[in-house]
Coordinates of C-alpha atoms in Angstrom, one line a residue:
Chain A
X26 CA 120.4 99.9 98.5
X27 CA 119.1 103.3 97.1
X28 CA 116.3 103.1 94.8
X29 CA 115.4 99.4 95.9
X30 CA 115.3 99.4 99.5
X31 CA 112.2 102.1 99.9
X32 CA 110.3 100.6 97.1
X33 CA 110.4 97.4 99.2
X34 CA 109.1 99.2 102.6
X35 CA 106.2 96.5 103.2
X36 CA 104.4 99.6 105.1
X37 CA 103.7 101.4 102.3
X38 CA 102.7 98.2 100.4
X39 CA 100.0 97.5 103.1
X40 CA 98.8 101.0 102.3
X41 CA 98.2 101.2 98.7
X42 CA 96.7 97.7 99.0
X43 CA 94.4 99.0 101.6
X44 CA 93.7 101.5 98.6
X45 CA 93.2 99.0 95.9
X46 CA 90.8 97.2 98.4
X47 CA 89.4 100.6 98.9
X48 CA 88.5 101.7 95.1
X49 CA 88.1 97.9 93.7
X50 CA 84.1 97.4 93.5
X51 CA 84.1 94.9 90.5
X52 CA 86.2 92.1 89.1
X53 CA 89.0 92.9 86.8
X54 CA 91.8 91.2 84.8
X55 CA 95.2 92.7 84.2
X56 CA 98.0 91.7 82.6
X57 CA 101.8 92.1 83.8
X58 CA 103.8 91.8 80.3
X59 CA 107.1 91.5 81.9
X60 CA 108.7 88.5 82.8
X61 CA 110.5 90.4 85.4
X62 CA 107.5 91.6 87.0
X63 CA 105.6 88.6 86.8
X64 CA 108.8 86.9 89.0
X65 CA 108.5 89.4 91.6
X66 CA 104.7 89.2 92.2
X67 CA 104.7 85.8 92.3
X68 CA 108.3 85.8 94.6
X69 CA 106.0 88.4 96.9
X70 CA 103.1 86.8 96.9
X71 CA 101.2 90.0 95.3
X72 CA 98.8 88.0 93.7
X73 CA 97.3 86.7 96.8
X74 CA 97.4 89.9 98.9
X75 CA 95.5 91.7 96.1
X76 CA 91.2 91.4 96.6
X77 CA 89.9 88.5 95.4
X78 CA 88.3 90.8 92.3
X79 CA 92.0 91.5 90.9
X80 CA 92.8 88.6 88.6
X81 CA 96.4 89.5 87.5
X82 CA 97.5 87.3 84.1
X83 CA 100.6 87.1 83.2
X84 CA 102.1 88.4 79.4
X85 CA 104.5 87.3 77.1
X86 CA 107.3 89.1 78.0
X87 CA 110.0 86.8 78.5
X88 CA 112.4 86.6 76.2
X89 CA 113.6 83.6 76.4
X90 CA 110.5 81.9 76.7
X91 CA 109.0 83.6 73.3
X92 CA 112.1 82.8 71.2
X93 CA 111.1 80.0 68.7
X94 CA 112.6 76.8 68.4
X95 CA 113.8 77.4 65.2
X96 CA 116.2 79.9 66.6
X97 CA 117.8 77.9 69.0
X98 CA 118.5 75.3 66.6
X99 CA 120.3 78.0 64.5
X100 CA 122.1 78.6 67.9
X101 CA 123.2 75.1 68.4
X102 CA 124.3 74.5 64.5
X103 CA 126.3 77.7 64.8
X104 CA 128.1 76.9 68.4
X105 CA 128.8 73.6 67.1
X106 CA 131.1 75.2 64.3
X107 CA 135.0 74.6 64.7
X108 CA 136.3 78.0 65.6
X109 CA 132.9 79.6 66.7
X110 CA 133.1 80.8 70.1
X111 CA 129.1 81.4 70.7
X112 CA 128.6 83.6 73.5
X113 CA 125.0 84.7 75.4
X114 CA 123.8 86.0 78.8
X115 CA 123.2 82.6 80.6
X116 CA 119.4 82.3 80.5
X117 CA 119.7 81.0 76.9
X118 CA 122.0 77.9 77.6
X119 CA 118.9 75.7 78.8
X120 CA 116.1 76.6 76.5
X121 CA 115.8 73.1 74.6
X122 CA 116.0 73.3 71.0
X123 CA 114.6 70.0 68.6
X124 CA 117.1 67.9 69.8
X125 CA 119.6 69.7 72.0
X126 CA 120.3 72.9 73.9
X127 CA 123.7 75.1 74.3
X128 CA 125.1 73.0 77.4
X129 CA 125.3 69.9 75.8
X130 CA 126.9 71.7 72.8
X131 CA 129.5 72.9 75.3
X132 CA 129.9 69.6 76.9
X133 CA 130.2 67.8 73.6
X134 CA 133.5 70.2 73.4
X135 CA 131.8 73.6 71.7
X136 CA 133.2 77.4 72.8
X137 CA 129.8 78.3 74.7
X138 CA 130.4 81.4 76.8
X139 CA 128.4 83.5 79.0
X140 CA 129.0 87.0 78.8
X141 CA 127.3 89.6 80.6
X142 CA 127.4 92.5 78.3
X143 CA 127.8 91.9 74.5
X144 CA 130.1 94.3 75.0
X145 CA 132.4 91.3 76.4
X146 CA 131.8 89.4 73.2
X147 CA 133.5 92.3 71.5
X148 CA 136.0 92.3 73.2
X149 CA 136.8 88.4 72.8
X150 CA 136.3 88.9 68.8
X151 CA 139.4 91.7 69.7
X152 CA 141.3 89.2 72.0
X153 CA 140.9 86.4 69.2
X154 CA 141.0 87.6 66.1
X155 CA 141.7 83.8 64.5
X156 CA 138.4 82.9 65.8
X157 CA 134.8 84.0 65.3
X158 CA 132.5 85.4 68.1
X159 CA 128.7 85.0 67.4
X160 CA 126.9 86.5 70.2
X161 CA 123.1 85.5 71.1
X162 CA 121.0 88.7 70.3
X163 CA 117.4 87.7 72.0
X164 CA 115.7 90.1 73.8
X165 CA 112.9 92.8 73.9
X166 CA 113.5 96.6 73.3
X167 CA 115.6 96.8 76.6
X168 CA 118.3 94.5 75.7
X169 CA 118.5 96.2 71.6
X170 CA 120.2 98.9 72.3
X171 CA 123.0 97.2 73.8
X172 CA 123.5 94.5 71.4
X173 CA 123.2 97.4 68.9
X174 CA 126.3 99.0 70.2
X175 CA 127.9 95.8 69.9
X176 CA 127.7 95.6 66.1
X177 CA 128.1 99.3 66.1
X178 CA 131.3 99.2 67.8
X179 CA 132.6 95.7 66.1
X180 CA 131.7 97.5 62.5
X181 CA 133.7 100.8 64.0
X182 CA 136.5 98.6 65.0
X183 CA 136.4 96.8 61.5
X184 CA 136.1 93.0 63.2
X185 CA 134.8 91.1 60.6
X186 CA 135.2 88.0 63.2
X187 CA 131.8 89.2 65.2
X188 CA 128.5 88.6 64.4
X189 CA 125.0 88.2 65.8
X190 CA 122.3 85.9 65.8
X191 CA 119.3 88.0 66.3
X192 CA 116.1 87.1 68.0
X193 CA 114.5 90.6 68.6
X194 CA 110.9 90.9 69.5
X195 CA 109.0 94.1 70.6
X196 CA 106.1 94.4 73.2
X197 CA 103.3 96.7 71.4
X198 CA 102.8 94.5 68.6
X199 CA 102.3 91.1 71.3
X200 CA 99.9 93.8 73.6
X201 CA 97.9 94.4 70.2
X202 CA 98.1 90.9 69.2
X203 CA 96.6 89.8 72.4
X204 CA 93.5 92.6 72.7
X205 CA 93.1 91.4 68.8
X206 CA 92.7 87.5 70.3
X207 CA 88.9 86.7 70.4
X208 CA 89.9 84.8 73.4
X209 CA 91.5 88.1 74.9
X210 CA 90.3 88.5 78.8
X211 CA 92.7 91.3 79.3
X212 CA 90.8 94.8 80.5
X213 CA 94.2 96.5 81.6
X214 CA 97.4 96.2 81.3
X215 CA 101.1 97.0 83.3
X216 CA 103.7 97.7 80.7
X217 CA 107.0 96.8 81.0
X218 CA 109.1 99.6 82.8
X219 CA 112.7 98.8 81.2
X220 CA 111.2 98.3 78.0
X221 CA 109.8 101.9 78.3
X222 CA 112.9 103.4 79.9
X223 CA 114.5 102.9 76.5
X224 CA 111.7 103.8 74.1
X225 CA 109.0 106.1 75.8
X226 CA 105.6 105.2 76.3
X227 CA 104.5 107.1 72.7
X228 CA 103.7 103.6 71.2
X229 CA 101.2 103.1 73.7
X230 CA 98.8 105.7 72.8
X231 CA 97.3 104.5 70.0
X232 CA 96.6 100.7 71.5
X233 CA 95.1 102.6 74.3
X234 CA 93.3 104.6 71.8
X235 CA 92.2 101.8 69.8
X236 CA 91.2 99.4 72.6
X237 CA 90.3 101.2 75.3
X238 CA 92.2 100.0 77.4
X239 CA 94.4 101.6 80.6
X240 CA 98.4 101.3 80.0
X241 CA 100.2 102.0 83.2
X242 CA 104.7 102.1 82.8
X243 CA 105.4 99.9 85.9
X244 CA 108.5 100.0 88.0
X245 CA 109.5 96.0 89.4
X246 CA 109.6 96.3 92.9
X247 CA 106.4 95.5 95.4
X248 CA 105.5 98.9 96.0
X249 CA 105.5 99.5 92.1
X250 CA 103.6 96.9 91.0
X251 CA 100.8 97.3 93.5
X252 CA 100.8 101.1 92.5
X253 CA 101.1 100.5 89.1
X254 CA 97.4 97.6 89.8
X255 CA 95.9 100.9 91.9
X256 CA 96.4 103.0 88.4
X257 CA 95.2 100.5 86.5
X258 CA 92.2 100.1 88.6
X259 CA 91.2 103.4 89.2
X260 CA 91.0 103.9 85.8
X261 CA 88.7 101.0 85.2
X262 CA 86.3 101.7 88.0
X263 CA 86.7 105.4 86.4
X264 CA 85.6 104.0 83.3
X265 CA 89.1 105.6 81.8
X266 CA 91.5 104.6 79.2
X267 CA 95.2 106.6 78.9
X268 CA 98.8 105.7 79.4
X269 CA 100.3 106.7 82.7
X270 CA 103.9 106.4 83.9
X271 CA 104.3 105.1 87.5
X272 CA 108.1 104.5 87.1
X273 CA 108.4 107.9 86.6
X274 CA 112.3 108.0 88.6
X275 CA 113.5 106.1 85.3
X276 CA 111.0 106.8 82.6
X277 CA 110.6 109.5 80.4
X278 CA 107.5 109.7 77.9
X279 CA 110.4 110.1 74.6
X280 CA 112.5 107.5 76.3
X281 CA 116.1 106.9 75.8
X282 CA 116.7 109.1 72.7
X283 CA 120.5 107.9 72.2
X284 CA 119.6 104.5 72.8
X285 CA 116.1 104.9 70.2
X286 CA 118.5 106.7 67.6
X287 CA 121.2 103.2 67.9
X288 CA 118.9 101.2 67.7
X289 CA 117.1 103.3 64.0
X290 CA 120.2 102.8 62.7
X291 CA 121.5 99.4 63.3
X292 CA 118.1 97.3 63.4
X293 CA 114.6 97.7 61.2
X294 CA 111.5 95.9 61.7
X295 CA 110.5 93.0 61.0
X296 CA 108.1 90.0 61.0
X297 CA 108.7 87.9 64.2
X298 CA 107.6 84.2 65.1
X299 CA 107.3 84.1 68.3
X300 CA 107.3 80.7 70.5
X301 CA 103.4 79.7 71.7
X302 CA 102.1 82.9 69.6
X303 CA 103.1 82.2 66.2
X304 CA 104.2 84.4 63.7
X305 CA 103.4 88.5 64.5
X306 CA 103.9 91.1 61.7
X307 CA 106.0 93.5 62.1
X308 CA 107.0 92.2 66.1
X309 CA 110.7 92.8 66.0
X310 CA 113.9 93.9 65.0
X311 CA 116.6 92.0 62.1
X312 CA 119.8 93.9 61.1
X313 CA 119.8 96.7 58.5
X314 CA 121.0 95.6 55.0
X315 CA 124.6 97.3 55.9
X316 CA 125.5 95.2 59.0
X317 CA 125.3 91.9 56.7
X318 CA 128.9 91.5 57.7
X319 CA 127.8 90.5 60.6
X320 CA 124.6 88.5 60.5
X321 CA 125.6 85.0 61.7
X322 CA 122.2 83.9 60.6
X323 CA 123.7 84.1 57.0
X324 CA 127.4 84.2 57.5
X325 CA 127.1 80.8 58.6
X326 CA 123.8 80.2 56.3
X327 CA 121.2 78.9 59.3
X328 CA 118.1 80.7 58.2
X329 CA 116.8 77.5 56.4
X330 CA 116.7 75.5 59.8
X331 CA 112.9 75.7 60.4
X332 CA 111.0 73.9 63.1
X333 CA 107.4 73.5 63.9
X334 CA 106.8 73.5 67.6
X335 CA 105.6 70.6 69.2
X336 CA 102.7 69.9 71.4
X337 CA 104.2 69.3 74.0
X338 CA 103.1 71.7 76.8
X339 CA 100.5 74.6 77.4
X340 CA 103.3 77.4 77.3
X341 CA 101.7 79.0 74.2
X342 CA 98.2 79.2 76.3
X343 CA 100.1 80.8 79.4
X344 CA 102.1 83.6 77.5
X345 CA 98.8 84.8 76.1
X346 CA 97.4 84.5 79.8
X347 CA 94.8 82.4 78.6
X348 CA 95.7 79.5 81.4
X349 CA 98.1 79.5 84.5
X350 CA 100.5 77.1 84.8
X351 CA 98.9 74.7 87.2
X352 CA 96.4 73.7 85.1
X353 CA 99.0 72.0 83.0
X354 CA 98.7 68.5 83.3
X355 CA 102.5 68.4 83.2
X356 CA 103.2 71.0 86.0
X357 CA 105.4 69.5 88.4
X358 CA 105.5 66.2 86.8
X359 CA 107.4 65.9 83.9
X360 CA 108.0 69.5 83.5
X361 CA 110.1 71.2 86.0
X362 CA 113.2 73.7 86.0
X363 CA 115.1 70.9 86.1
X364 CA 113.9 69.0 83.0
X365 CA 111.7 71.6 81.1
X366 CA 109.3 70.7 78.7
X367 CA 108.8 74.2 77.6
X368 CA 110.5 77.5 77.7
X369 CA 107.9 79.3 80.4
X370 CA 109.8 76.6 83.0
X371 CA 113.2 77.3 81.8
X372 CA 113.7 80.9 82.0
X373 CA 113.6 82.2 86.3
X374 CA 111.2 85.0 84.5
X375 CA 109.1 81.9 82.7
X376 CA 105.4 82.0 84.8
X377 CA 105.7 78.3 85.3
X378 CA 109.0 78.5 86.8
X379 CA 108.2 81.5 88.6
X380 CA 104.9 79.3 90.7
X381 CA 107.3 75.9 90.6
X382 CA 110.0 78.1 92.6
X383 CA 107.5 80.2 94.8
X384 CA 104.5 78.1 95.8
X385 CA 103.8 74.9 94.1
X386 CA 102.8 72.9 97.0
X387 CA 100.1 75.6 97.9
X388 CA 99.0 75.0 94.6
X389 CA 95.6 73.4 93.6
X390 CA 94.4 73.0 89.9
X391 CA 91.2 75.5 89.1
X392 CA 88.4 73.2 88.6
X393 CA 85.8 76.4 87.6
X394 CA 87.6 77.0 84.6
Chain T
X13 CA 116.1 89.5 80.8
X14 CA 115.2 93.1 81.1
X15 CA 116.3 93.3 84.6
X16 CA 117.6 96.3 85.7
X17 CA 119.4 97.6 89.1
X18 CA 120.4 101.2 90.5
X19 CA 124.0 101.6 90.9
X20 CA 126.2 104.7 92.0
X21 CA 128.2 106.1 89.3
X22 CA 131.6 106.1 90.6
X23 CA 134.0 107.3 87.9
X24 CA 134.3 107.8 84.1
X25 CA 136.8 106.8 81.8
X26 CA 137.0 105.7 77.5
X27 CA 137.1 102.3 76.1
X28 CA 137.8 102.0 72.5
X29 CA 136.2 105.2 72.0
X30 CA 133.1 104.3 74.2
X31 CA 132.7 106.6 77.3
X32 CA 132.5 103.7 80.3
X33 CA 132.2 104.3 84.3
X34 CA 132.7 102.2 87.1
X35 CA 128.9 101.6 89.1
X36 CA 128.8 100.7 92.9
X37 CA 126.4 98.6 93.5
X38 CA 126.4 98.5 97.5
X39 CA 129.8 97.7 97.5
X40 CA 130.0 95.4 94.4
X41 CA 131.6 97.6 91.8
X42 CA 131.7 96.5 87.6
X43 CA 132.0 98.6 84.6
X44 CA 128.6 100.0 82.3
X45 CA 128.7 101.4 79.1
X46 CA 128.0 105.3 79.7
X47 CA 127.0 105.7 75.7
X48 CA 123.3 105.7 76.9
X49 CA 123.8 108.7 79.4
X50 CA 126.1 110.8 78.2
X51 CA 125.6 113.6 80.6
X52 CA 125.8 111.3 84.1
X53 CA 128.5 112.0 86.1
X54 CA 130.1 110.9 89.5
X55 CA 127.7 110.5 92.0
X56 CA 124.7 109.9 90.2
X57 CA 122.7 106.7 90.3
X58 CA 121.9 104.9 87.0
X59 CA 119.8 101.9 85.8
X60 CA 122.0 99.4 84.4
X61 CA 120.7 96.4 82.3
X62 CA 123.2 93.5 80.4
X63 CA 126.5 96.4 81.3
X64 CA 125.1 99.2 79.5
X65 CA 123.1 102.1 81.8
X66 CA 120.2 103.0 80.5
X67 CA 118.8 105.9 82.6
X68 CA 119.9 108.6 85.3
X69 CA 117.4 107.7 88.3
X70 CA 115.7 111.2 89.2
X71 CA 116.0 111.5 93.0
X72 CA 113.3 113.9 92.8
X73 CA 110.3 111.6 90.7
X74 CA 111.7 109.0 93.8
X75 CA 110.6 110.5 96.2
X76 CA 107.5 112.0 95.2
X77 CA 106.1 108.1 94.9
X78 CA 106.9 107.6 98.2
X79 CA 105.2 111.3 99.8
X80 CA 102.7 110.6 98.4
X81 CA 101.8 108.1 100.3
X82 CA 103.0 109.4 103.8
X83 CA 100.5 112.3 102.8
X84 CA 97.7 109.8 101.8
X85 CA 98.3 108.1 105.5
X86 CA 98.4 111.8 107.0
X87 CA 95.2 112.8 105.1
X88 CA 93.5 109.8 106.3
X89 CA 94.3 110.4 109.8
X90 CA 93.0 113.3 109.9
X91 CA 90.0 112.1 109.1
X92 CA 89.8 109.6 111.9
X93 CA 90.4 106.8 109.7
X94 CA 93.2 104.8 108.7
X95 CA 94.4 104.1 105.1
X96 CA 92.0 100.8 105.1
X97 CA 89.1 102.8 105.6
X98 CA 89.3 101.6 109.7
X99 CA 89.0 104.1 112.8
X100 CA 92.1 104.3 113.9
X101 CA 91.4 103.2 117.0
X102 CA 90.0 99.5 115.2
X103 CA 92.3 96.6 116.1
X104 CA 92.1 94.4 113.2
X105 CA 91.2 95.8 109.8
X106 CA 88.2 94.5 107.8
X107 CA 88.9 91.7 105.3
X108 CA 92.0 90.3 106.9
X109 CA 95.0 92.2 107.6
X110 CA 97.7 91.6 104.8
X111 CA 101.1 89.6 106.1
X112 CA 104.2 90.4 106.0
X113 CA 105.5 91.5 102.8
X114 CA 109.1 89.8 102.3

């Protein structure tokens, strides 16, 4: 396939490794925010080609692992609802809430549906119009635009039988969280490439700015990520901070400007909680005041369902790449994809799930730390 | 969640008032929301993510990544060495030679 096939070529990997190996004189720590990205080093086994001196951590950015328990307990009281169909892209369904996720709502006889644009869920508020259609809005700055078009369109359309249940959250304020942490080991850091195809890599300037830092836009395939760990590393040896834009065949520094200008007019900022974080001001998106028509959160009056998170698991500790998830004592054990303890083993982008898939036998608990 | 994946643009058409296109995705062919790239047309490869696309890949910006690094290997050779810093006529590079990349 175009596109995927040449960033693949494990040829040209060897090389730029051979260059990181080359320009690496010192240890450093990076952090790959996305979910995605973390997935395909770990699938690749990037983190153990790289020199021993390249410590890679891995970020927050999985959606479904940082949505807070709270929210999918709002999910499950809505989707129990007679006449809700409750629709969301499938990684959602297993994320445990208090007491039960969306499956067993859907076994115990609820509409759950997986859609794979919200688009779709649209479409089934059209096709049903004697039902309602909540759809699942998580996501990071990649996934608002779309499920701003949705309520765009379903206000356009005048379907008062869609709404959404939003659970936006946006990457800067988790990077400047993190850097803020006293615990913060993070010297560099791989920003997430789709997030920045939609809104630029403006944002990023002044976190560089103000913690000196390097920000590199990286693409998801081997041959991006190890380029977008030679950036990062040259400018570290350099003694450099600025944000540079490996992924430059999809990103543009202003971004997606239709997609930016959807998103101003449907969403505004808000506080966010986020799951293993806690709460982070100003971290993501609610509805504007004029889409109240269809907020499920209080069409169907679920914003008192609050939940403190339990202590459980270590997930908090590995989304701030403060541990990995082998040195959880319930790695493998208890927790695994098939019965999660926590939402960094649920989600195929979650870092535990990523090391349970890809290498857990190889695995031995870090004693030094 | 914020995966992504190049597809060929195949054709446009309206939905509801939203401009749509087919996408070919090495033979597997579903419908994106257009509303993102309103200038793509047939033949052009977009990112799509959740049925929307969000970008027109720039062929161009593609394939300067990848030159650069045939010139990198080019310039090293030159020199006598290989990328690893190696003379090229070394058998086994310094520091363990990497394994095959899946």
């Amino acid at each position: 396939m175009k596109y995927l096939d040449e960033f693949r070529d494990p040829d040209i990997a060897r090389k730029i490794l051979g260059e990181i190996r080359r320009v690496t004189t010192r240890p450093w720590v990076i952090m790959e925010i996305c979910g995605g990205q973390t997935h395909s080093i770990i699938k690749n086994g990037i983190h153990q080609l790289l020199p021993d001196e390249i410590e890679l951590v891995h970020g927050p950015g999985c959606p479904v692992c940082v949505t807070p328990l709270e929210l999918i307990d709002r999910a499950v009281a809505i989707a129990s609802k007679p006449g809700v169909i409750f629709t969301s892209f499938g990684d959602m369904l297993r994320v445990p809430g208090s007491r039960k996720d969306l499956f067993m709502v859907k076994s115990e006889g609820g509409d759950v549906r997986v859609v794979y644009s919200p688009l779709d869920a649209v479409k089934l508020a059209r096709d049903n119009p004697d039902r309602h259609v909540v759809f699942f809005a998580v996501g990071f700055e990649t996934t608002a635009p779309n499920n701003a078009m949705a309520v765009w369109q379903a206000h356009r359309e005048g379907l008062d039988n869609f709404s959404v249940l939003v659970s936006h959250v946006l990457v800067p304020p988790a990077m400047s969280a993190l850097l803020s942490s006293p615990n913060n080991r993070v010297q560099g850091y791989l920003a997430a490439g789709h997030v920045c195809t939609i809104m630029g890599w403006e944002e990023y300037e002044p976190i560089v700015e103000q913690f000196r830092v390097p920000v590199v836009v990286t693409g998801f395939e081997p041959v991006d990520i190890l380029e977008g760990v030679l950036m990062v590393v040259t400018q570290l040896e350099q003694g450099i901070s600025r944000v540079e834009n490996q992924y430059s065949r999809a990103v543009r520094r202003e971004g997606n400007m239709p997609a930016r200008d959807l998103i101003r007019r449907v969403f505004e900022i808000s506080d966010r909680k986020w799951r293993g974080i806690g709460s982070i001001p100003m971290s993501g998106f609610k509805l504007r005041a004029e889409f109240a028509a269809h907020d499920a959160e209080l069409l169907f009056d679920a914003g008192a369902i609050q939940v403190d998170e339990p202590e459980i698991c270590i997930s908090g500790l590995v989304l701030q790449g403060l541990k990995k998830p082998y040195e959880c004592p319930a790695f493998g054990k208890e927790c695994t994809p098939m019965t999660p303890l926590g939402a960094t083993m649920v989600s195929t982008e979650g870092a535990c799930a990523a090391y349970h898939s890809y290498h857990r036998h190889q695995l031995v608990p870090d004693v030094t730390s | 969640m914020c995966l992504a994946i190049p597809g060929k643009l195949v054709d446009v058409f309206d939905d509801h008032g939203l401009k749509m296109g087919r996408v070919d995705y090495a033979g597997t062919v579903n419908t994106a929301c257009l509303e993102y790239v309103p200038e793509a047309s047939a033949g052009e490869y977009v990112l799509v993510h959740a049925g929307f696309a969000i970008s027109i890949l720039d062929e161009q910006e593609a394939q300067k990544t990848l030159d650069l690094w045939d010139e990198m290997v080019e310039a090293a050779a030159s020199e006598g060495m290989d990328i690893f810093g190696m003379p090229l006529d070394a058998q086994d590079h310094a520091r363990g030679s990497t394994e095959e990349l899946p």
